[in-house]
JSON list of C-alpha atoms in Angstrom, two decimals:
[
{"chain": "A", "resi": 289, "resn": "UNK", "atom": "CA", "xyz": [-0.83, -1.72, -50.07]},
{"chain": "A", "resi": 290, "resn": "UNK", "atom": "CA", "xyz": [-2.86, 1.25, -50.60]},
{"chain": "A", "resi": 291, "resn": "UNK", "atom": "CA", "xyz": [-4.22, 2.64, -47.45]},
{"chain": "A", "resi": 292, "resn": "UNK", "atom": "CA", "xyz": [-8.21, 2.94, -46.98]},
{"chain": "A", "resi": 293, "resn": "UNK", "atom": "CA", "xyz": [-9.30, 6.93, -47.03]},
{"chain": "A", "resi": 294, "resn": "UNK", "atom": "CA", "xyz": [-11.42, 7.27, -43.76]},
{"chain": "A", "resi": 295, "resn": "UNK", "atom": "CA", "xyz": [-14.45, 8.88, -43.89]},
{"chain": "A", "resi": 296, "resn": "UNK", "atom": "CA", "xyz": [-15.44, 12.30, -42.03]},
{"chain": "A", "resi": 297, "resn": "UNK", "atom": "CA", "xyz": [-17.45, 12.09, -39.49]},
{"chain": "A", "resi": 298, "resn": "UNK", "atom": "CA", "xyz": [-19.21, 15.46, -37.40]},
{"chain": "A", "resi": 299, "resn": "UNK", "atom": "CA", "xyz": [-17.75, 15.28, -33.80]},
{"chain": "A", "resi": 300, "resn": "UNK", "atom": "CA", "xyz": [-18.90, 17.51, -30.70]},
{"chain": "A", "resi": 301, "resn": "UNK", "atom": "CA", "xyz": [-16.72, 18.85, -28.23]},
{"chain": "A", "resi": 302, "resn": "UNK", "atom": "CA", "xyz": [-16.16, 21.32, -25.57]},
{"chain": "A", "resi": 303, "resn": "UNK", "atom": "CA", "xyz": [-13.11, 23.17, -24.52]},
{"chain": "A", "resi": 304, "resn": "UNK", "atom": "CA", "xyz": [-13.79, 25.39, -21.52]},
{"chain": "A", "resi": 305, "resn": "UNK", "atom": "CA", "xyz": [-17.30, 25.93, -21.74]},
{"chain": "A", "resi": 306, "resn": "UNK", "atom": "CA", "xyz": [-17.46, 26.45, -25.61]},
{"chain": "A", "resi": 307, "resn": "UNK", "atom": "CA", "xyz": [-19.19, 24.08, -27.92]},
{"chain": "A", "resi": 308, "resn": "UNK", "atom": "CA", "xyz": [-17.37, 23.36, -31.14]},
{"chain": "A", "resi": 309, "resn": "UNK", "atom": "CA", "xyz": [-18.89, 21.10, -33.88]},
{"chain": "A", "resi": 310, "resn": "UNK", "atom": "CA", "xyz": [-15.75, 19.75, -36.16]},
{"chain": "A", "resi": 311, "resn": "UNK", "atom": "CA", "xyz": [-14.87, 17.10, -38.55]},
{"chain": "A", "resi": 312, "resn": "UNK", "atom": "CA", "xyz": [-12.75, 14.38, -38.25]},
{"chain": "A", "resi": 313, "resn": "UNK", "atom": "CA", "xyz": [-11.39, 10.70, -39.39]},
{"chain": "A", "resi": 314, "resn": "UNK", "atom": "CA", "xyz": [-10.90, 10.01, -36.10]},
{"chain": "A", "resi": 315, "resn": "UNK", "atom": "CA", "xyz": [-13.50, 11.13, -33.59]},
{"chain": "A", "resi": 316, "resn": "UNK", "atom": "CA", "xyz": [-12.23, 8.64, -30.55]},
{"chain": "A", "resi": 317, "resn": "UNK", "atom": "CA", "xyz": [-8.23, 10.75, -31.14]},
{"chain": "A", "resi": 318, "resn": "UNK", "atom": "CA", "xyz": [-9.77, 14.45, -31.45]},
{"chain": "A", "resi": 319, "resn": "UNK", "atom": "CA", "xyz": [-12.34, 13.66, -28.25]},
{"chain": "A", "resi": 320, "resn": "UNK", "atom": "CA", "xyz": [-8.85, 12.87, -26.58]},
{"chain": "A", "resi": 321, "resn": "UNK", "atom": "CA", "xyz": [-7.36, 16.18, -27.64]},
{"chain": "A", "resi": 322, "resn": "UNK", "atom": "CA", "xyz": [-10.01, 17.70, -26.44]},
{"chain": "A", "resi": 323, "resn": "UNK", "atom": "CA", "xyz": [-10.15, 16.55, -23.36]},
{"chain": "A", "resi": 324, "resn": "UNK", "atom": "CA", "xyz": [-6.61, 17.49, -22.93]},
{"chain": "A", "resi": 325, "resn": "UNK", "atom": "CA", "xyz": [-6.63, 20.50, -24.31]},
{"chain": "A", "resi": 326, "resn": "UNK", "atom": "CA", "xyz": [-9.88, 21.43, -21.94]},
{"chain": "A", "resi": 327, "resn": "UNK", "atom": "CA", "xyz": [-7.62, 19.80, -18.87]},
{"chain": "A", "resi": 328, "resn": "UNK", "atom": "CA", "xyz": [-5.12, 22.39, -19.54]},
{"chain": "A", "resi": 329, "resn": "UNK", "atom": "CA", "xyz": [-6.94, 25.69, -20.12]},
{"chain": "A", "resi": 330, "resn": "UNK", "atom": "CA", "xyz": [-8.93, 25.09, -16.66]},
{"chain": "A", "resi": 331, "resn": "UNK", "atom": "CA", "xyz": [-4.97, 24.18, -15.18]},
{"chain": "A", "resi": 332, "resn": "UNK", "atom": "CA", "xyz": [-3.91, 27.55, -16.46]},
{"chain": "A", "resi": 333, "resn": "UNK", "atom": "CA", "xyz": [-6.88, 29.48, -15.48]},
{"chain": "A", "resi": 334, "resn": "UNK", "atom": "CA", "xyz": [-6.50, 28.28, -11.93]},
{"chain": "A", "resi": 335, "resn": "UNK", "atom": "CA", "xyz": [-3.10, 29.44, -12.03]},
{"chain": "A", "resi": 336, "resn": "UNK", "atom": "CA", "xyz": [-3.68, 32.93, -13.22]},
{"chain": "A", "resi": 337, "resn": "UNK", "atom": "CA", "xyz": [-6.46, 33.31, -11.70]},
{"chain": "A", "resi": 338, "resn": "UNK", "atom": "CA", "xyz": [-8.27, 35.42, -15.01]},
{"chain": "A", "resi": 339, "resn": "UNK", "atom": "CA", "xyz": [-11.28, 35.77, -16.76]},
{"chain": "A", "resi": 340, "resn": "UNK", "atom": "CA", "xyz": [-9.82, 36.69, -20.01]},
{"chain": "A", "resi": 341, "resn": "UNK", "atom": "CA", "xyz": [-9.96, 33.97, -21.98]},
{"chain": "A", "resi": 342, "resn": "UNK", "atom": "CA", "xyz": [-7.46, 35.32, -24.32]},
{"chain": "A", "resi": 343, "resn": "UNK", "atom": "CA", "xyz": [-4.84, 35.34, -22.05]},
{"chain": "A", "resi": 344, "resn": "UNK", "atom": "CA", "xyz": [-5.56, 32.17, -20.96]},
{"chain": "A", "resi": 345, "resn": "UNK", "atom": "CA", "xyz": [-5.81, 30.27, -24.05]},
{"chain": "A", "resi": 346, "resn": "UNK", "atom": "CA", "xyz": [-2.67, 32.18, -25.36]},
{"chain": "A", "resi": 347, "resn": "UNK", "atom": "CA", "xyz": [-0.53, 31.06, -21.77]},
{"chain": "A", "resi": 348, "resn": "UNK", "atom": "CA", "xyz": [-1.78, 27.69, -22.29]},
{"chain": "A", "resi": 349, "resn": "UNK", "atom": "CA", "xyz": [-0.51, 27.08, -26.25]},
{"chain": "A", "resi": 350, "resn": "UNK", "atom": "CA", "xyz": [2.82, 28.61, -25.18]},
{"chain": "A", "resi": 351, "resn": "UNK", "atom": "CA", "xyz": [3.46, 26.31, -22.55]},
{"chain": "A", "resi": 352, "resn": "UNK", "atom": "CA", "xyz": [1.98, 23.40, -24.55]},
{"chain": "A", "resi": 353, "resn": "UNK", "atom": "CA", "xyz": [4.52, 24.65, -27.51]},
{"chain": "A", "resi": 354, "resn": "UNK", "atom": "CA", "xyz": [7.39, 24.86, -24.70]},
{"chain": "A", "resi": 355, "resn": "UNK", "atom": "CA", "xyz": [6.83, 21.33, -24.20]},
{"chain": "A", "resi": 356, "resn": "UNK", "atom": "CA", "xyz": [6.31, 20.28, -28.28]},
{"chain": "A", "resi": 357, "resn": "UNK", "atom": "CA", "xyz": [9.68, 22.47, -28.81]},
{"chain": "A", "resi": 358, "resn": "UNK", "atom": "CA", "xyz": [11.41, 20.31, -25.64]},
{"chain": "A", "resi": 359, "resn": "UNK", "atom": "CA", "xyz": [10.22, 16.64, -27.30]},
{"chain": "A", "resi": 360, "resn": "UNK", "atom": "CA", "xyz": [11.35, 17.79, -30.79]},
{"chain": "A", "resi": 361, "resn": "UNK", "atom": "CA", "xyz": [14.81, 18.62, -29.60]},
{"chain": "A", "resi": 362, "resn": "UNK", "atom": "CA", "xyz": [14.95, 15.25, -27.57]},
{"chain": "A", "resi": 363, "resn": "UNK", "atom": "CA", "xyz": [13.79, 13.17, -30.74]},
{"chain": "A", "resi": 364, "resn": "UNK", "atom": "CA", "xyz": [16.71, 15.04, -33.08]},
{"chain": "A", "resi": 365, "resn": "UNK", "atom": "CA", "xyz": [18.93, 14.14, -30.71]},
{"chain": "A", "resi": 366, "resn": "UNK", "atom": "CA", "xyz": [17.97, 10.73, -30.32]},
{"chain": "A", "resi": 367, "resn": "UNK", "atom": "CA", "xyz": [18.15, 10.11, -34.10]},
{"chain": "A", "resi": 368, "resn": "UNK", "atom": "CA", "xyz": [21.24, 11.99, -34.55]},
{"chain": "A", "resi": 369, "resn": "UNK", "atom": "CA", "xyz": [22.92, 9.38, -31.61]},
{"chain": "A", "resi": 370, "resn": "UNK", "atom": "CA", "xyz": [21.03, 6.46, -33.69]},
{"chain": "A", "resi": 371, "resn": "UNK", "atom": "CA", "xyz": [22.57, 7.82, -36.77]},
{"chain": "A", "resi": 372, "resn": "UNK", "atom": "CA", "xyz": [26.07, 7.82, -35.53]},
{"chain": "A", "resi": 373, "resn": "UNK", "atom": "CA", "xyz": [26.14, 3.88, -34.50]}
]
């Protein structure tokens, strides 16, 4: 069954004050993202306590890419155990 192309579709958002206007299939998914993603940079600025928001943004990808790297490693493992049985 051939799957239906989506269409694109302007979407709003706002990450830490700034206003970004981007295109998606999926507005209701990148809104959540967003959110997210503006969740965590105002986590991490409260933590540093800075007003560059290079540093911030930079601290914040790391640890979100500390946590990707963590989840990947589970899931190999978990299919290599799968793959064994």
């Amino acid at each position: 069954m051939a799957e239906e192309k989506k269409e694109m579709q302007r979407v709003n958002i706002s990450m830490f004050g700034l206003s970004y206007q981007l295109k998606t299939d999926d507005p209701a998914r990148l809104k959540r993202l967003a959110a997210e993603g503006d969740r965590r940079i105002k986590e991490m600025s409260r933590r540093v306590r800075s007003f560059d928001v290079k540093r911030i943004a930079a601290l914040t990808v790391l640890q979100m890419m500390d946590e990707y790297d963590q989840l990947k490693h589970d899931y190999d493992e978990l299919v290599q155990l799968l793959e064994e049985k």
